[in-house]
Tab-separated table of C-alpha atoms in Angstrom:
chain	number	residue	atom	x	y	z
A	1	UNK	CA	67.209	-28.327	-34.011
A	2	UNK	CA	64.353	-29.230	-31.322
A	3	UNK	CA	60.864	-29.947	-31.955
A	4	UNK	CA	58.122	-28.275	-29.686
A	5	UNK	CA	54.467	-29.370	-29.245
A	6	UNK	CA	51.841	-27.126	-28.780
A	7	UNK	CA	49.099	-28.151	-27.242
A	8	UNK	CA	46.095	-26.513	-25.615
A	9	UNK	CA	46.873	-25.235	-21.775
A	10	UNK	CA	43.941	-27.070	-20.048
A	11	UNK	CA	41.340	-24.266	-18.878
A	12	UNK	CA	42.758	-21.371	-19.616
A	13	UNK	CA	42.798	-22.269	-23.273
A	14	UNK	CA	38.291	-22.560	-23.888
A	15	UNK	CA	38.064	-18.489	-22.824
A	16	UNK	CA	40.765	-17.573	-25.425
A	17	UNK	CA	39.557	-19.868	-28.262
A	18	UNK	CA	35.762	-19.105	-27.463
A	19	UNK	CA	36.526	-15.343	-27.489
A	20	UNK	CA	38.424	-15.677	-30.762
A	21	UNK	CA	37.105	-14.565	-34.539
A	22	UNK	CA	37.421	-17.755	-35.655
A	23	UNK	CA	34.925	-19.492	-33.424
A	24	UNK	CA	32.816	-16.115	-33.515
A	25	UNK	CA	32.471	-16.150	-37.753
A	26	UNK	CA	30.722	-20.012	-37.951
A	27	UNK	CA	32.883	-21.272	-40.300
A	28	UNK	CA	33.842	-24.121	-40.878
A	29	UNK	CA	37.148	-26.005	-38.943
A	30	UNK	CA	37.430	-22.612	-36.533
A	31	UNK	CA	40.089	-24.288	-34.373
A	32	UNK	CA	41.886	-25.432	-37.001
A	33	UNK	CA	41.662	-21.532	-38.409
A	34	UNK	CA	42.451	-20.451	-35.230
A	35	UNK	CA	45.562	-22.754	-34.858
A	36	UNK	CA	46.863	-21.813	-37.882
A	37	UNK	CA	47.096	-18.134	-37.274
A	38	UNK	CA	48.799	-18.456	-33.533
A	39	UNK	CA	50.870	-21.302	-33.782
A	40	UNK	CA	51.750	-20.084	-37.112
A	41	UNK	CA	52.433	-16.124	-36.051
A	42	UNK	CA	54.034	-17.846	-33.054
A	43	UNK	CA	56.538	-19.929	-35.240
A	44	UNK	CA	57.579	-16.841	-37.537
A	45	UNK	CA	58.107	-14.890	-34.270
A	46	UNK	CA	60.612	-17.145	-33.246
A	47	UNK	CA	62.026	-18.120	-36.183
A	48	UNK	CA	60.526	-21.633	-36.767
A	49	UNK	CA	58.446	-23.615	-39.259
A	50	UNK	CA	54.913	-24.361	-38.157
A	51	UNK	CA	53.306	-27.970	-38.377
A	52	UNK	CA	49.647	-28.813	-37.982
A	53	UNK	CA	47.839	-32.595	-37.194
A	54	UNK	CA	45.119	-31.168	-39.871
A	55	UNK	CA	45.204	-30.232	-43.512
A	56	UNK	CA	46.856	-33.343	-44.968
A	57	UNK	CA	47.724	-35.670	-46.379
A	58	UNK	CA	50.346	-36.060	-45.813
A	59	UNK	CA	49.775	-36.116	-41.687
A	60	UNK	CA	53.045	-35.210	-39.520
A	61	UNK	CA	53.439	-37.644	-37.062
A	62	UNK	CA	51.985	-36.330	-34.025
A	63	UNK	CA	51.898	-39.370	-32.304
A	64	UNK	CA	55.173	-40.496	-32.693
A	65	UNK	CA	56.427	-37.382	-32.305
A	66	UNK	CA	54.346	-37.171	-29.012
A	67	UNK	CA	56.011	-40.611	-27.639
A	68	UNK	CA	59.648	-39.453	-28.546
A	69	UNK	CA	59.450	-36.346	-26.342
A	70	UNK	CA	59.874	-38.299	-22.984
A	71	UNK	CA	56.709	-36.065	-21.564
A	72	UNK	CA	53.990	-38.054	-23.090
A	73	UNK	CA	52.955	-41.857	-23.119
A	74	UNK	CA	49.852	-44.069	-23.929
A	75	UNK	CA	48.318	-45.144	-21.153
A	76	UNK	CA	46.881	-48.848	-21.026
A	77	UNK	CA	43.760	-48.235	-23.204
A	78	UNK	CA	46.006	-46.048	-25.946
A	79	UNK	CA	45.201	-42.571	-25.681
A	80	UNK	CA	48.100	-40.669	-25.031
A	81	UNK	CA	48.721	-39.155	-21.174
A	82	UNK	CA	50.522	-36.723	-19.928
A	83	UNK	CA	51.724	-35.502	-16.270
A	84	UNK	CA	49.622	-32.488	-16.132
A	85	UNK	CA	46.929	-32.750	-18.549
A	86	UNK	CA	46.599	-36.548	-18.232
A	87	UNK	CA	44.358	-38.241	-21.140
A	88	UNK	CA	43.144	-34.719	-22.310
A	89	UNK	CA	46.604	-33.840	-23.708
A	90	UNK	CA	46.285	-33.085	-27.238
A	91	UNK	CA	48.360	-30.807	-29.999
A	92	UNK	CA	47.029	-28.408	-31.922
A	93	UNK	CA	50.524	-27.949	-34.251
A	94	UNK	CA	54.427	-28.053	-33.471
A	95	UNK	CA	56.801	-25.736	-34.424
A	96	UNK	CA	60.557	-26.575	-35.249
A	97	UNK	CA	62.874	-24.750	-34.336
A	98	UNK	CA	66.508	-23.930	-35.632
A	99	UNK	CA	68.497	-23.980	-32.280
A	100	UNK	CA	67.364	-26.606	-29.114
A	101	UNK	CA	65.098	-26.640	-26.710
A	102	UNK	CA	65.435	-29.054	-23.506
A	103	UNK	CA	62.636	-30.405	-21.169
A	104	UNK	CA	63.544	-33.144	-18.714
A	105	UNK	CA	61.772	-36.492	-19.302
A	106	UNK	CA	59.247	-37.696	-16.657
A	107	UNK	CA	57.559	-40.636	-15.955
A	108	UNK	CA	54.305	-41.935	-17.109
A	109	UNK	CA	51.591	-41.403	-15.039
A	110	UNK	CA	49.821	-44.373	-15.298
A	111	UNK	CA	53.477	-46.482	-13.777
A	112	UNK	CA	51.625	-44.926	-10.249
A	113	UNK	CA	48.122	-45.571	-11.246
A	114	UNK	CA	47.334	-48.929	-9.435
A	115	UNK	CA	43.767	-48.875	-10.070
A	116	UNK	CA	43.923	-47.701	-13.782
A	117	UNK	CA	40.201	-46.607	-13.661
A	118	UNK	CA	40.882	-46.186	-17.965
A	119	UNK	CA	40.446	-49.825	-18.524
A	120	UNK	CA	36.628	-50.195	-17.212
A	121	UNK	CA	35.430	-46.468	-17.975
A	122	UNK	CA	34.011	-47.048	-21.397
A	123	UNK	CA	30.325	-47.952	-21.408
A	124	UNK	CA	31.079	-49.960	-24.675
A	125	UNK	CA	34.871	-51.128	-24.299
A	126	UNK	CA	35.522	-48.945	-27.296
A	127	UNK	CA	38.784	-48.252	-25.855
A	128	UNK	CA	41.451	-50.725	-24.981
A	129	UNK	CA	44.940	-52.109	-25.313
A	130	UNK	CA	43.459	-53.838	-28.131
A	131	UNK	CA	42.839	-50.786	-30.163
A	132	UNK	CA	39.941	-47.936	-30.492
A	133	UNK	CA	36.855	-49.068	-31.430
A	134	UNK	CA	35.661	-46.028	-33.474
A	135	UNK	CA	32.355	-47.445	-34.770
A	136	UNK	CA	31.329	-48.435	-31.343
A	137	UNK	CA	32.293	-44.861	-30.107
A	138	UNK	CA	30.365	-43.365	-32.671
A	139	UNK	CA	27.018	-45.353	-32.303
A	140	UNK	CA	26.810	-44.845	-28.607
A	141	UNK	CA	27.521	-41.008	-28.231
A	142	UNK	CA	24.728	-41.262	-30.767
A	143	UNK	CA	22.092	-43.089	-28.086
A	144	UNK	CA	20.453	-41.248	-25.181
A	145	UNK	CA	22.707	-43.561	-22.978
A	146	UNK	CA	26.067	-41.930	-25.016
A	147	UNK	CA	24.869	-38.077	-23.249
A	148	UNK	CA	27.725	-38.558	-20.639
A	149	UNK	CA	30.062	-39.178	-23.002
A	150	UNK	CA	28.722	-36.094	-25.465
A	151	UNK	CA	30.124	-33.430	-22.739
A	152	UNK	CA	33.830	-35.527	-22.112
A	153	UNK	CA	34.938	-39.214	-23.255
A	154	UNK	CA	34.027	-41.049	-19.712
A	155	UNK	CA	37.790	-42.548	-20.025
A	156	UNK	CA	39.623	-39.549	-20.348
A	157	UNK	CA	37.337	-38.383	-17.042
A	158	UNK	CA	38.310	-41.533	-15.462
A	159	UNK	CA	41.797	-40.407	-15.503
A	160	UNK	CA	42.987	-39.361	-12.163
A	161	UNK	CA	45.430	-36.789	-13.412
A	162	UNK	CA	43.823	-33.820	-15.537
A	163	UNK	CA	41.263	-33.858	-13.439
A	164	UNK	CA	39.719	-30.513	-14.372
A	165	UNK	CA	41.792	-29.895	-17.220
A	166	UNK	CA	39.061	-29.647	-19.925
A	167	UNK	CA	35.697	-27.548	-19.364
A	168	UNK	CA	32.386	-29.410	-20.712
A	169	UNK	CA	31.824	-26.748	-23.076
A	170	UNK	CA	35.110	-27.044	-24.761
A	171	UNK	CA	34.637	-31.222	-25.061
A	172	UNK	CA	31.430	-31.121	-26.332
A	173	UNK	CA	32.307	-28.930	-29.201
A	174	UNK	CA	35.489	-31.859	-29.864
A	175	UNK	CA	33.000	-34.597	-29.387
A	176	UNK	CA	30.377	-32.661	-31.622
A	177	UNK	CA	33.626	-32.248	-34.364
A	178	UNK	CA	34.198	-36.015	-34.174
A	179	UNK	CA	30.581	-37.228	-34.487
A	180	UNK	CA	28.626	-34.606	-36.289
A	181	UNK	CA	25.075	-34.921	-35.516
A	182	UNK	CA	24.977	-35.709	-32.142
A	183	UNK	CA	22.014	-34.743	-30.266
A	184	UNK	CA	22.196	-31.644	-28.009
């Protein structure tokens, strides 16, 4: 048995989604829609059971499930970070699978990270070892000040690795998702 995380594939992934019917009807929850079907069709293909981070309770634990695979960590201010995508990893289901699949563990990226440009990127500290501020998050995407943040979380910018990984369009539809109403 072996546990596999699917997650989006940095900038390849915003052309595929964008293109999709989901996004194209204006429905709501199109990624989630979207998700579904692949990761879903993807799972029966290969003879697994799909799991999704939406439509619960109860909620599969992502994160934890995230920390045990020896690919992913949470970096100093507690997002999660991986090697290649850095703080703009994410999962948009898992599927498990009936016969094992290996990946070598690697090491954090933020053990190299000497100047850990996480910790001071947030114009309101809403993110720290402390815990996520969500209010705080919330109120300043809101402000004309929070328009930086609106098109990619300043933090997971900061991070040196990803760099690239996520297009503006693509994080200002997540941010819009998180904090309906935003201005444009």
């Amino acid at each position: 048995m072996s546990l596999t995380l699917i997650g989006p594939d940095g900038p390849a992934f915003w052309p595929i989604f964008a293109a999709s019917a989901e996004y194209e009807s204006g429905l709501p929850d199109p990624l989630d829609r979207w998700s579904a079907r692949v990761i879903g069709g993807l799972a029966a293909t290969l003879g697994g059971a799909a799991h999704f981070p939406f439509g619960g309770p109860p909620w599969p634990p992502f994160i934890a499930w995230a920390e045990a695979s020896g690919r992913i960590y949470r970096s100093p201010v507690g997002l999660l970070v991986h090697a290649r995508e850095g703080m703009w990893v994410s999962f948009r289901g898992a599927i498990a699978l009936p016969y094992p699949v290996f990946e070598e563990a690697v090491a954090s990226p933020c053990v190299s990270c000497a100047d850990q440009p996480c910790r001071t990127a947030c114009p309101v500290g809403a993110l720290t070892d402390q815990g996520y501020d969500v209010p705080a998050c919330r109120a300043h995407l809101a402000t004309e000040a929070g328009r930086a943040c609106r098109t990619g979380c300043l933090v997971r910018r900061a991070c040196p690795v990803g760099v690239g990984r996520r297009s503006e369009v693509q994080s200002a539809f997540h941010m819009a998702a998180f904090a309906p109403g935003l201005p444009a």
